[in-house]
Short mmCIF file of C-alpha atoms in Angstrom, two decimals:
data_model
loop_
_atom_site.label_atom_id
_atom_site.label_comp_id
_atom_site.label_asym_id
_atom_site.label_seq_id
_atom_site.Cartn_x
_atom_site.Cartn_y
_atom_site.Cartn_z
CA UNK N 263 1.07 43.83 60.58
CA UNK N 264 0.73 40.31 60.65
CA UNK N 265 -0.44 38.43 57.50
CA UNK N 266 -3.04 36.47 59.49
CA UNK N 267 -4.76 39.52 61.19
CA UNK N 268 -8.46 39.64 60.18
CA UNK N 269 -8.11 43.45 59.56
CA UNK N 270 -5.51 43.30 56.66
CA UNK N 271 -6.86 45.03 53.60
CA UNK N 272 -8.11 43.04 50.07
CA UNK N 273 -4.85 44.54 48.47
CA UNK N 274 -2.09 42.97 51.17
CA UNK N 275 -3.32 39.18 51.25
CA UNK N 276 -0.29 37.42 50.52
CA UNK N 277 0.44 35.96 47.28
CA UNK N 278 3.01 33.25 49.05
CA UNK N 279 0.01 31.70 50.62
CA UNK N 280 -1.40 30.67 47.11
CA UNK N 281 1.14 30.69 44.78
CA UNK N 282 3.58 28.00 46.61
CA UNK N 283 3.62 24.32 45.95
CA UNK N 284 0.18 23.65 46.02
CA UNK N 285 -0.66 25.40 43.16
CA UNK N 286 2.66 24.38 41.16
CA UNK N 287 0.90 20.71 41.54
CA UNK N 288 -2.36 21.31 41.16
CA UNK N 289 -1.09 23.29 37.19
CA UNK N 290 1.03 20.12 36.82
CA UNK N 291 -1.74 17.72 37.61
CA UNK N 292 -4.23 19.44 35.01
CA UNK N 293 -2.10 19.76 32.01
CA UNK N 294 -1.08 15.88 32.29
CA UNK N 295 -5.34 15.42 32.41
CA UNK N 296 -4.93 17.93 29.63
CA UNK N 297 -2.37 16.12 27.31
CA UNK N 298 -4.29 12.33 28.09
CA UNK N 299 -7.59 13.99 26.86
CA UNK N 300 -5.97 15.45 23.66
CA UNK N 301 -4.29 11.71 23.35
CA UNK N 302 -7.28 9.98 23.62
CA UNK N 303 -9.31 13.00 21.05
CA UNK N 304 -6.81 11.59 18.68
CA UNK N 305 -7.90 8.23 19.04
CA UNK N 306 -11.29 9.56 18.63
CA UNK N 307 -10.76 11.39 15.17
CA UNK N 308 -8.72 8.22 13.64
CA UNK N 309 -11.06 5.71 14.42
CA UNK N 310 -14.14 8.33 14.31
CA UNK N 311 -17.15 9.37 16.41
CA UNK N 312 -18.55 5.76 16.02
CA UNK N 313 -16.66 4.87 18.76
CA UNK N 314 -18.58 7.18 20.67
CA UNK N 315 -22.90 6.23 22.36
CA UNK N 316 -23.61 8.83 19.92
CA UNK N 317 -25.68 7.45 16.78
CA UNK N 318 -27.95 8.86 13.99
CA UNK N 319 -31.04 9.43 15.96
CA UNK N 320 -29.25 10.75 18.67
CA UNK N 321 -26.33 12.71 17.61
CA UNK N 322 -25.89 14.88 20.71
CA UNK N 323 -24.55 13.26 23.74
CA UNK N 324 -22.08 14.45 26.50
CA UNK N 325 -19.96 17.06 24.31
CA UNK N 326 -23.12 18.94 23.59
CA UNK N 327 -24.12 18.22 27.19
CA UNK N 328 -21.32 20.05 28.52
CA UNK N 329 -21.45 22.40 26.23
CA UNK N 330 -24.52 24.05 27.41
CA UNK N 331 -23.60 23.49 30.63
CA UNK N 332 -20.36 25.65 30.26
CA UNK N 333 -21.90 28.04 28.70
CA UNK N 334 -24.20 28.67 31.44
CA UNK N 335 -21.37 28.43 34.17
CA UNK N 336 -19.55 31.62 32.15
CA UNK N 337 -23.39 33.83 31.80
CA UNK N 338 -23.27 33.16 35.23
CA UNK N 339 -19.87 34.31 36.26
CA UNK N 340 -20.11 37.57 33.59
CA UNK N 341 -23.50 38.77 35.14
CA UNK N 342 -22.56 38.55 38.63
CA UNK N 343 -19.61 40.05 37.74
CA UNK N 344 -21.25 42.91 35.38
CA UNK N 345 -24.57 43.48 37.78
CA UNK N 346 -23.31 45.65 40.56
CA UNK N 347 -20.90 48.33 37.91
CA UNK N 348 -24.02 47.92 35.16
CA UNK N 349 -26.53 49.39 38.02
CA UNK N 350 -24.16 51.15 40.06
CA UNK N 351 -25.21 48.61 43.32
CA UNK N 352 -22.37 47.38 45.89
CA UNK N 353 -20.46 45.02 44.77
CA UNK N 354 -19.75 41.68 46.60
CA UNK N 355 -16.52 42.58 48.11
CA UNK N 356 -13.86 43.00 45.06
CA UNK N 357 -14.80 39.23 43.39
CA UNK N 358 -15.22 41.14 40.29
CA UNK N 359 -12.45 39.59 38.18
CA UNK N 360 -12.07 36.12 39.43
CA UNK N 361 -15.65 36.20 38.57
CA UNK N 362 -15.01 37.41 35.37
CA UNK N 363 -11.55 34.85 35.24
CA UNK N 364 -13.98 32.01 35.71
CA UNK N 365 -16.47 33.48 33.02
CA UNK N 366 -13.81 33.37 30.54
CA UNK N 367 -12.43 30.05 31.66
CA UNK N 368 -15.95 28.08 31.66
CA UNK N 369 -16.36 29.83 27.56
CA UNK N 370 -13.28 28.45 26.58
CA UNK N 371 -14.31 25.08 27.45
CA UNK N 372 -17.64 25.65 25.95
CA UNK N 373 -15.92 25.96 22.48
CA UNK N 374 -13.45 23.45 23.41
CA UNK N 375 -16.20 20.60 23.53
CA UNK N 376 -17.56 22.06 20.29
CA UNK N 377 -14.86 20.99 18.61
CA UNK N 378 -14.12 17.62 20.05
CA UNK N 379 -17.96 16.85 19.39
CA UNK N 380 -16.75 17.54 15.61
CA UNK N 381 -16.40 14.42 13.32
CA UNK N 382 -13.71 16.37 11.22
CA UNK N 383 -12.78 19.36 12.86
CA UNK N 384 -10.73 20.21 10.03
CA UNK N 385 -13.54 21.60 7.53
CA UNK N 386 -14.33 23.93 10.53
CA UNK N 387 -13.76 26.50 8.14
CA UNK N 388 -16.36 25.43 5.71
CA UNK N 389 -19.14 26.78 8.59
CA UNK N 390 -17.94 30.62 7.85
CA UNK N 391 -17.48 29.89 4.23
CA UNK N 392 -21.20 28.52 3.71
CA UNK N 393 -22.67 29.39 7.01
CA UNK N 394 -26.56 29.80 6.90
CA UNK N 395 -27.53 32.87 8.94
CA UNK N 396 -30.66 31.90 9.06
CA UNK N 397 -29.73 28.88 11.48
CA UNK N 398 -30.14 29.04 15.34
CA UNK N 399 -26.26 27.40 15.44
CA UNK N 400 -24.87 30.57 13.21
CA UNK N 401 -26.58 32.80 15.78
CA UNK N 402 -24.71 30.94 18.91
CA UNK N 403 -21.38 30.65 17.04
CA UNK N 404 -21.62 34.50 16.47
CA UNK N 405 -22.99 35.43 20.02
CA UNK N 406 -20.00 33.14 21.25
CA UNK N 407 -17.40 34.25 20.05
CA UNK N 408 -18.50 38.19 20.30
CA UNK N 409 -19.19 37.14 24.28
CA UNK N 410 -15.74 35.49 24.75
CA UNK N 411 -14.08 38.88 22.95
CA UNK N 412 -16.17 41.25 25.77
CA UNK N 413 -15.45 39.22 28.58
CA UNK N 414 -11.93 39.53 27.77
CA UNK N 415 -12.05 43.21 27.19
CA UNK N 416 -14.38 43.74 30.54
CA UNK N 417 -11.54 42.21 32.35
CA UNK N 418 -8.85 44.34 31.12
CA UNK N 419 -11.16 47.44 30.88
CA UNK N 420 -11.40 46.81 34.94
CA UNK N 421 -7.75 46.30 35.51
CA UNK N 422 -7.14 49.17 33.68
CA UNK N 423 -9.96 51.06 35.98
CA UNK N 424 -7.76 50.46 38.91
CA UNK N 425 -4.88 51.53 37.82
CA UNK N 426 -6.44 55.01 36.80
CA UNK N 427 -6.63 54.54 32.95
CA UNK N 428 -10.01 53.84 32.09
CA UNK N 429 -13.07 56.14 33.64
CA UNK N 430 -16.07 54.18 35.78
CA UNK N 431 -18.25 55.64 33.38
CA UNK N 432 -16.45 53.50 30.24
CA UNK N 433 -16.23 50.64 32.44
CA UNK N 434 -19.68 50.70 33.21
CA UNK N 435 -20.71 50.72 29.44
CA UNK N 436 -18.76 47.84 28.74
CA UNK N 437 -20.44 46.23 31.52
CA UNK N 438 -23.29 46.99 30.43
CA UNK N 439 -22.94 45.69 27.17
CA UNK N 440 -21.48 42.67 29.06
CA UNK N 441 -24.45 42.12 30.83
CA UNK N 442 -26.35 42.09 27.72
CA UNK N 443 -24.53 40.01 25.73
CA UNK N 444 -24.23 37.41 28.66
CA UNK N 445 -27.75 36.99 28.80
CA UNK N 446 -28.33 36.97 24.81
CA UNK N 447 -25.46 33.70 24.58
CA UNK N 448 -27.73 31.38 26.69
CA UNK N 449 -30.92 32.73 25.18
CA UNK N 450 -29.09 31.95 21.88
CA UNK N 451 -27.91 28.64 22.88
CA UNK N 452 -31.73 27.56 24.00
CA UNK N 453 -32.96 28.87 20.92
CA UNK N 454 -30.90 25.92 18.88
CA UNK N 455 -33.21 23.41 21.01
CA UNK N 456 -36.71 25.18 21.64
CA UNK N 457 -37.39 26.25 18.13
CA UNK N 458 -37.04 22.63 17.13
CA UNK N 459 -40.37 21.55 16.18
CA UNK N 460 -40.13 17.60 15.47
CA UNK N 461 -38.51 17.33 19.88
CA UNK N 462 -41.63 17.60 21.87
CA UNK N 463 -39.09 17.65 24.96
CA UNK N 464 -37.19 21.06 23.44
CA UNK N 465 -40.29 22.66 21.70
CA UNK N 466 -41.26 25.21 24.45
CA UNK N 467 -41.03 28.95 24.62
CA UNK N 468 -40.27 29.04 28.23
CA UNK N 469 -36.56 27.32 27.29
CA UNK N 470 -34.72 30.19 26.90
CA UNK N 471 -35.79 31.93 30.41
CA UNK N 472 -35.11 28.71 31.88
CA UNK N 473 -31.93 28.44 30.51
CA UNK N 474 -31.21 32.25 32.14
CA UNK N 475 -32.29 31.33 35.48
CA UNK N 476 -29.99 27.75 35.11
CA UNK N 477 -27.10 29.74 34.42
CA UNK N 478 -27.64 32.35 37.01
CA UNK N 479 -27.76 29.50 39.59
CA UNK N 480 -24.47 27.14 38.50
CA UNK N 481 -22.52 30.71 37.66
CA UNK N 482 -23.67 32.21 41.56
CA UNK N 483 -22.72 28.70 42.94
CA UNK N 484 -19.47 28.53 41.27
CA UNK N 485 -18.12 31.84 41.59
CA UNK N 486 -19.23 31.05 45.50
CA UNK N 487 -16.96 28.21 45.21
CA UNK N 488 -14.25 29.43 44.05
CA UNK N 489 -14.52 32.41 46.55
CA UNK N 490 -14.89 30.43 49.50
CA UNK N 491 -11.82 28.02 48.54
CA UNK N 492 -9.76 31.26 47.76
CA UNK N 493 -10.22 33.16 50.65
CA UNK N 494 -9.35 29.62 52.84
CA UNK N 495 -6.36 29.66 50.72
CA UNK N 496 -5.45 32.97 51.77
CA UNK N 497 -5.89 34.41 48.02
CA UNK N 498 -7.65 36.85 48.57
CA UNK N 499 -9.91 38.82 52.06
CA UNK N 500 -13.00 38.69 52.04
CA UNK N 501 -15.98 39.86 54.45
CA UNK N 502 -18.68 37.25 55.61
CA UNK N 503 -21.16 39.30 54.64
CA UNK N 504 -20.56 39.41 50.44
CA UNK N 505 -20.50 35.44 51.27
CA UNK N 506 -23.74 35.57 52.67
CA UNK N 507 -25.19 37.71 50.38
CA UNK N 508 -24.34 35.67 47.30
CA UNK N 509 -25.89 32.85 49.18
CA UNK N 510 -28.88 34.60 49.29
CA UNK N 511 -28.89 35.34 45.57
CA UNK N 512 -28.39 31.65 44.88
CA UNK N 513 -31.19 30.23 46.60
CA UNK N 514 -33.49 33.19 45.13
CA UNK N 515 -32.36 32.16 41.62
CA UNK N 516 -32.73 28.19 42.69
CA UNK N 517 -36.26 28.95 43.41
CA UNK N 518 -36.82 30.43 39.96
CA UNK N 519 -35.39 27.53 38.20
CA UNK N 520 -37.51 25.52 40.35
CA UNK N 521 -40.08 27.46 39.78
CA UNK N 522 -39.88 27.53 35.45
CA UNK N 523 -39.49 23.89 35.59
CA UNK N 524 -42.46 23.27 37.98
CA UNK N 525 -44.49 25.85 34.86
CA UNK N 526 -43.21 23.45 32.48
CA UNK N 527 -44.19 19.98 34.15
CA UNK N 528 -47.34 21.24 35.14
CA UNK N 529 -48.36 21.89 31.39
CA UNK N 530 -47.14 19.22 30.14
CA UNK N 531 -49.00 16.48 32.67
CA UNK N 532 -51.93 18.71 33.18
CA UNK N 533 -54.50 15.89 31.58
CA UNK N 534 -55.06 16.40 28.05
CA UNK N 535 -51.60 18.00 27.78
CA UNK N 536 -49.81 16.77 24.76
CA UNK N 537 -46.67 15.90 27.24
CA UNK N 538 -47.45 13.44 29.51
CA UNK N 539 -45.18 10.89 27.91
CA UNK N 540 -42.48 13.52 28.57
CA UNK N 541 -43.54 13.99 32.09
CA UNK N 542 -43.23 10.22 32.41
CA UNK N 543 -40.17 9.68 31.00
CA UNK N 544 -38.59 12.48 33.43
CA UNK N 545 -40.61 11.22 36.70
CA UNK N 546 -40.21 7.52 36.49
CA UNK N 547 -39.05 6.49 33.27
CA UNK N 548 -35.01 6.04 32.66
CA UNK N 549 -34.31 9.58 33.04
CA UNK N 550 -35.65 9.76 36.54
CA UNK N 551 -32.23 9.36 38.82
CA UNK N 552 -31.08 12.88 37.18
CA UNK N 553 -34.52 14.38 37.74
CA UNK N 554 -34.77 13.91 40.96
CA UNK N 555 -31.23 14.65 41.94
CA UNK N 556 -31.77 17.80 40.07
CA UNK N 557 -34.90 18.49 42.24
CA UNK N 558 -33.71 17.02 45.66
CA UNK N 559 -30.54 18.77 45.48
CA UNK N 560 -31.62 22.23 43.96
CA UNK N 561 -34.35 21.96 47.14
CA UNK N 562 -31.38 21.41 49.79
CA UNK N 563 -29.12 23.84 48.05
CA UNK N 564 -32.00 26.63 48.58
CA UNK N 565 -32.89 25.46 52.23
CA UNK N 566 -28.85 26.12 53.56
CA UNK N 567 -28.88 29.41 51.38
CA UNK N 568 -32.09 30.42 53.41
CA UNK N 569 -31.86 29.29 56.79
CA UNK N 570 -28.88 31.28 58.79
CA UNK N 571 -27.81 28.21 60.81
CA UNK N 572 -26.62 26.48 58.17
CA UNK N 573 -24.87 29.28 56.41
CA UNK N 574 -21.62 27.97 57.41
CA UNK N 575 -18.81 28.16 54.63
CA UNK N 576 -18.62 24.03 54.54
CA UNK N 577 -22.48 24.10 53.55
CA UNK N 578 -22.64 26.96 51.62
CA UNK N 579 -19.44 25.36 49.27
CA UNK N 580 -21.95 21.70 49.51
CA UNK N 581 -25.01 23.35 48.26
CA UNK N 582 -23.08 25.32 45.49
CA UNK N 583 -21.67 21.78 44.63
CA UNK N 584 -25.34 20.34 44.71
CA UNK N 585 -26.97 23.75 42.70
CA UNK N 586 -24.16 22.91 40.22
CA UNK N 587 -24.85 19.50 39.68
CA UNK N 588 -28.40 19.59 39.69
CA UNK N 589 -28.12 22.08 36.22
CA UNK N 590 -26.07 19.33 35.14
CA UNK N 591 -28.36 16.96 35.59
CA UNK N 592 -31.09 19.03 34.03
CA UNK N 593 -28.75 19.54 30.99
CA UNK N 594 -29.00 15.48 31.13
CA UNK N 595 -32.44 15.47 30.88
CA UNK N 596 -32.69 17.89 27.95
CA UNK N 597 -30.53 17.02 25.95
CA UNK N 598 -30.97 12.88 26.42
CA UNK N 599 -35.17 13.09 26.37
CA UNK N 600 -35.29 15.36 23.26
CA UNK N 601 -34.16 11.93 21.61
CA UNK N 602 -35.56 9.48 23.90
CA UNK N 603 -38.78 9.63 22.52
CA UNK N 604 -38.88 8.61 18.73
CA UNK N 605 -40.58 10.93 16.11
CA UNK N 606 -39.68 9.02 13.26
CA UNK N 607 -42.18 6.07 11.92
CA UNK N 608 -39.52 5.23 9.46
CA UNK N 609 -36.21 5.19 10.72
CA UNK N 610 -34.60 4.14 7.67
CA UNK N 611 -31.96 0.86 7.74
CA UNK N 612 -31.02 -0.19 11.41
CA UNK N 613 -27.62 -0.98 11.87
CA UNK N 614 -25.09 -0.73 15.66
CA UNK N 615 -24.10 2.78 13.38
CA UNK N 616 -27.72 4.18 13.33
CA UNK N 617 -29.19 3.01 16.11
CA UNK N 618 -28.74 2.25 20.19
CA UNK N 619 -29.53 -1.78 20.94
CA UNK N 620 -30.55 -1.98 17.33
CA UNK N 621 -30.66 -5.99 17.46
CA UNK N 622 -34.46 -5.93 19.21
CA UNK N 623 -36.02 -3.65 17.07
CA UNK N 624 -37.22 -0.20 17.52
CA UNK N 625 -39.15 -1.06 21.19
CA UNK N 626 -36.22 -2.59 22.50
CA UNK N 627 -34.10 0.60 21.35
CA UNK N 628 -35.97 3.03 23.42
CA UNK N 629 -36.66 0.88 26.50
CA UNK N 630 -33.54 2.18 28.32
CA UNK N 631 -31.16 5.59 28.09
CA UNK N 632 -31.15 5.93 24.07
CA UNK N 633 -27.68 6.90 24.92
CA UNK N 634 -24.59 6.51 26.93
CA UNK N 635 -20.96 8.05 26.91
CA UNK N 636 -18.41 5.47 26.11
CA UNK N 637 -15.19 5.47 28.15
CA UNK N 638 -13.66 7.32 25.42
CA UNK N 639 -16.16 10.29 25.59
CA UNK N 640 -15.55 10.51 29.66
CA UNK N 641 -11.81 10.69 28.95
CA UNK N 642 -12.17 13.47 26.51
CA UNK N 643 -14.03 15.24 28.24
CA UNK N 644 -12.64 14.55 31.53
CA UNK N 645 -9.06 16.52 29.49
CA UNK N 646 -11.11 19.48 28.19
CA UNK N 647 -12.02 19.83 31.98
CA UNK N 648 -8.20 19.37 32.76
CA UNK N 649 -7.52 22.17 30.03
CA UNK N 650 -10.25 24.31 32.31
CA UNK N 651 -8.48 23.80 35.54
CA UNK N 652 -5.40 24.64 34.13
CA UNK N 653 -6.16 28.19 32.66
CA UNK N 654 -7.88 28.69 35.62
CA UNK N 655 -4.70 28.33 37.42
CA UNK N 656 -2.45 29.59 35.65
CA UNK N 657 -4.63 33.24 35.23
CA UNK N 658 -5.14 32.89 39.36
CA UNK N 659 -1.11 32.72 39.47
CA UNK N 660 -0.17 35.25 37.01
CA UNK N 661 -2.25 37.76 36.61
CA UNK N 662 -3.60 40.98 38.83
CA UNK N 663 -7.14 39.07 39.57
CA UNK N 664 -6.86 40.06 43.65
CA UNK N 665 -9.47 42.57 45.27
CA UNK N 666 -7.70 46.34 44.94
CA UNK N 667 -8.39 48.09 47.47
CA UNK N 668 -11.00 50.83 46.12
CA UNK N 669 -12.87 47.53 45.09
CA UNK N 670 -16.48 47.38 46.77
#
C-alpha cells in the first residue's frame, strides 16, 4: 500500500517521514538555545538577580510569568488527554500520548523557570527542610511534583494498555486521578495569588476557575498545534473530524475565559466597585496593549473555531497560536498589575535595587510598566524554552507516542 494513501491505518504512518533530517536539526538547534540559556543563567547567578527588571516591590517578573503559563499549557494537555478514558467518551483520534508528551514537556519547564527565578538555587533544599505547610507555595510545590510523577505514570500505564499489560479499567483510574490532579495544580497555583490580601489585582475568588478555563484553552490550542503540524509531517494519521472537534472545544472554552474575565471587569468597574483603578490600568493604562491583544485575539480565535468556512488547518493552527498568546498576555497582566499599583505608604529607602525609575520619586515609579525583562531574562528564558523543544523532540523521536491502532 502506498505510504501516501489516505486510507493507511494510525499504526503504519511512516516514521522516515519524521524522523529524517529535519528533526536531527531541529534537536540540534534547541540544545545549542539550550546550552546559551544555561550560559547566560550563569551569568545571572554570579552577578545576581539585580541584573534582572525584577526589584523589591516587584519581585515576580517573566520567570514567574512563564511559570504559570506552563503550568497551564501541561493541565491542558493532561485533561484533554485524561477526559475521554476518565468518562469513557471517544477519544480524538489516538492523540492521547502526544497529548500527554506535551503535558509532561510544558511541567518540566514550569519547574525549570522556578529555579532560574531562584537567587541561590543552591539552598533549594532548605524549602523541604523548613517548609511551612501552611503556605499556598508548599501546596503548589507538592501538587507539582505529585502531577509531574502521574503524568509520567499515565503515559506508561497507556503504553502498557496497548501492548496488553495493563486493563482499561486500571488505566482509567489513573486517568481519573489524572484528571483530578490536573485540575487541583492550576487551582493550586492561583491560590498563591488570589488569597493574597494586600494585591487588589489577585484578591478574587473567581482566580482559580479562571485559571482552569485559561489552561483548558492554551492546553486545547497547543495540543491542536502540535497535531496539525504532526499529521502534515506525516507523524502520525489523523481524521478531519477529531481536528474539528477539538476546534470546537477550544472556542467553547475561549468563550468561558472570556466570559470569567468579562465577571471580573464588570465587578470591578461597576461604579462604587473598589476596582476601578484596576479596570483602568488594564483598559487604558500601561497594561492595555496585552489586554486587548488578549481580548482581540481570544475573540478571532473563537470566531474560526465556530464558523465552518474558516475551519481550514492554516486557521485553525493561527487561532491556536492567537488563543495561546492571548493566556500569555493575560498571565502579563496578572502578574505585572498585582504590583503596578502600590499598597505601601512607606516604601522604605529607595534605591535602582528597590525600586523601578527610583530617581523621580514614587509617582514617577508607577507612571509606566513597574517592570520590564532585561535582555538577560529573555535569554534565559528564551534556553529553558530551547530545553522544552528539545525533550519534546527527542520523546517524538524515540519513544512509542504514535496512534495504535485500537486507539479511538
Amino acid at each position: 500500500m502506498s505510504e501516501n494513501n489516505q486510507t493507511v491505518t494510525p499504526s503504519s504512518a511512516p516514521a522516515a517521514k519524521f524522523g529524517g533530517k529535519g528533526i536531527n536539526v531541529a534537536i540540534v538547534v534547541a540544545a545549542i538555545v539550550t546550552v546559551a540559556g544555561l550560559v547566560l543563567w550563569g551569568v545571572q547567578l554570579t552577578g545576581g538577580l539585580v541584573q534582572t527588571g525584577m526589584r523589591n516591590l516587584d519581585s515576580w517578573g517573566l520567570y514567574i510569568t512563564c511559570f504559570m503559563f506552563l503550568v497551564g499549557l501541561s493541565a491542558g494537555g493532561l485533561i484533554i488527554s485524561s477526559v475521554p478514558r476518565a468518562f469513557g467518551m471517544k477519544g480524538f483520534g489516538g492523540i492521547s500520548k502526544v497529548a500527554v508528551w506535551t503535558s509532561i514537556c510544558c511541567t518540566v519547564l514550569a519547574i525549570g523557570f522556578v529555579v532560574v527565578d531562584l537567587g541561590q538555587p543552591l539552598r533549594l533544599w532548605e524549602l523541604f527542610a523548613y517548609s511551612n505547610l501552611g503556605s499556598p507555595l508548599m501546596w503548589d510545590i507538592a501538587v507539582i511534583s505529585i502531577y509531574l510523577v502521574l503524568s509520567v505514570v499515565y503515559l506508561w500505564a497507556t503504553l502498557r494498555a496497548e501492548a496488553g499489560k495493563v486493563s482499561e479499567r486500571a488505566l482509567r483510574v489513573v486517568s481519573v486521578v489524572a484528571l483530578v490532579t490536573a485540575v487541583l495544580v492550576h487551582s493550586v497555583t492561583a491560590w498563591i495569588f488570589g488569597l493574597q490580601q494586600a494585591h487588589e489585582f489577585w484578591h478574587t475568588a473567581l482566580l482559580a476557575p479562571w485559571f482552569v478555563s485559561s489552561a483548558l484553552v492554551c492546553g486545547t490550542a497547543l495540543v491542536l498545534i502540535v497535531v496539525v503540524a504532526l499529521r502534515r509531517a506525516g507523524y502520525m494519521e489523523l481524521a478531519q473530524e477529531n481536528v474539528v472537534k477539538m476546534a470546537k472545544m477550544l472556542g467553547a472554552f475561549v468563550m468561558v475565559d472570556l466570559y470569567f474575565f468579562g465577571c471580573d471587569l464588570l465587578t470591578s468597574a461597576f461604579p462604587g466597585g473598589s476596582g476601578a483603578e484596576v479596570v483602568g490600568m488594564l483598559v487604558s493604562g500601561p497594561l492595555a496593549p496585552f489586554f486587548w491583544v488578549e481580548v482581540i485575539g481570544c475573540a478571532l480565535a473563537a470566531v474560526v473555531c465556530f464558523v465552518p468556512r474558516l475551519r481550514t488547518n492554516p486557521l485553525l493552527v493561527v487561532a491556536s497560536l492567537l488563543a495561546i498568546v492571548g493566556i500569555f498576555c493575560k498571565r502579563v497582566q496578572l502578574l505585572v498589575g498585582g504590583f503596578q499599583i502600590p499598597n505601601l505608604d512607606l516604601p522604605g529607602p529607595m534605591t535602582s535595587a528597590t525600586v523601578t525609575s527610583w530617581e523621580s520619586g514614587m509617582g514617577a515609579a508607577y507612571q509606566g510598566m513597574v517592570y520590564w525583562p532585561t535582555p538577560l531574562e529573555f535569554g534565559i528564558a528564551l534556553g529553558v524554552f530551547g530545553l522544552g523543544a528539545l525533550i519534546l523532540l527527542l520523546g517524538l523521536k524515540f519513544l512509542p507516542l504514535k496512534p495504535a491502532e485500537n486507539s479511538h
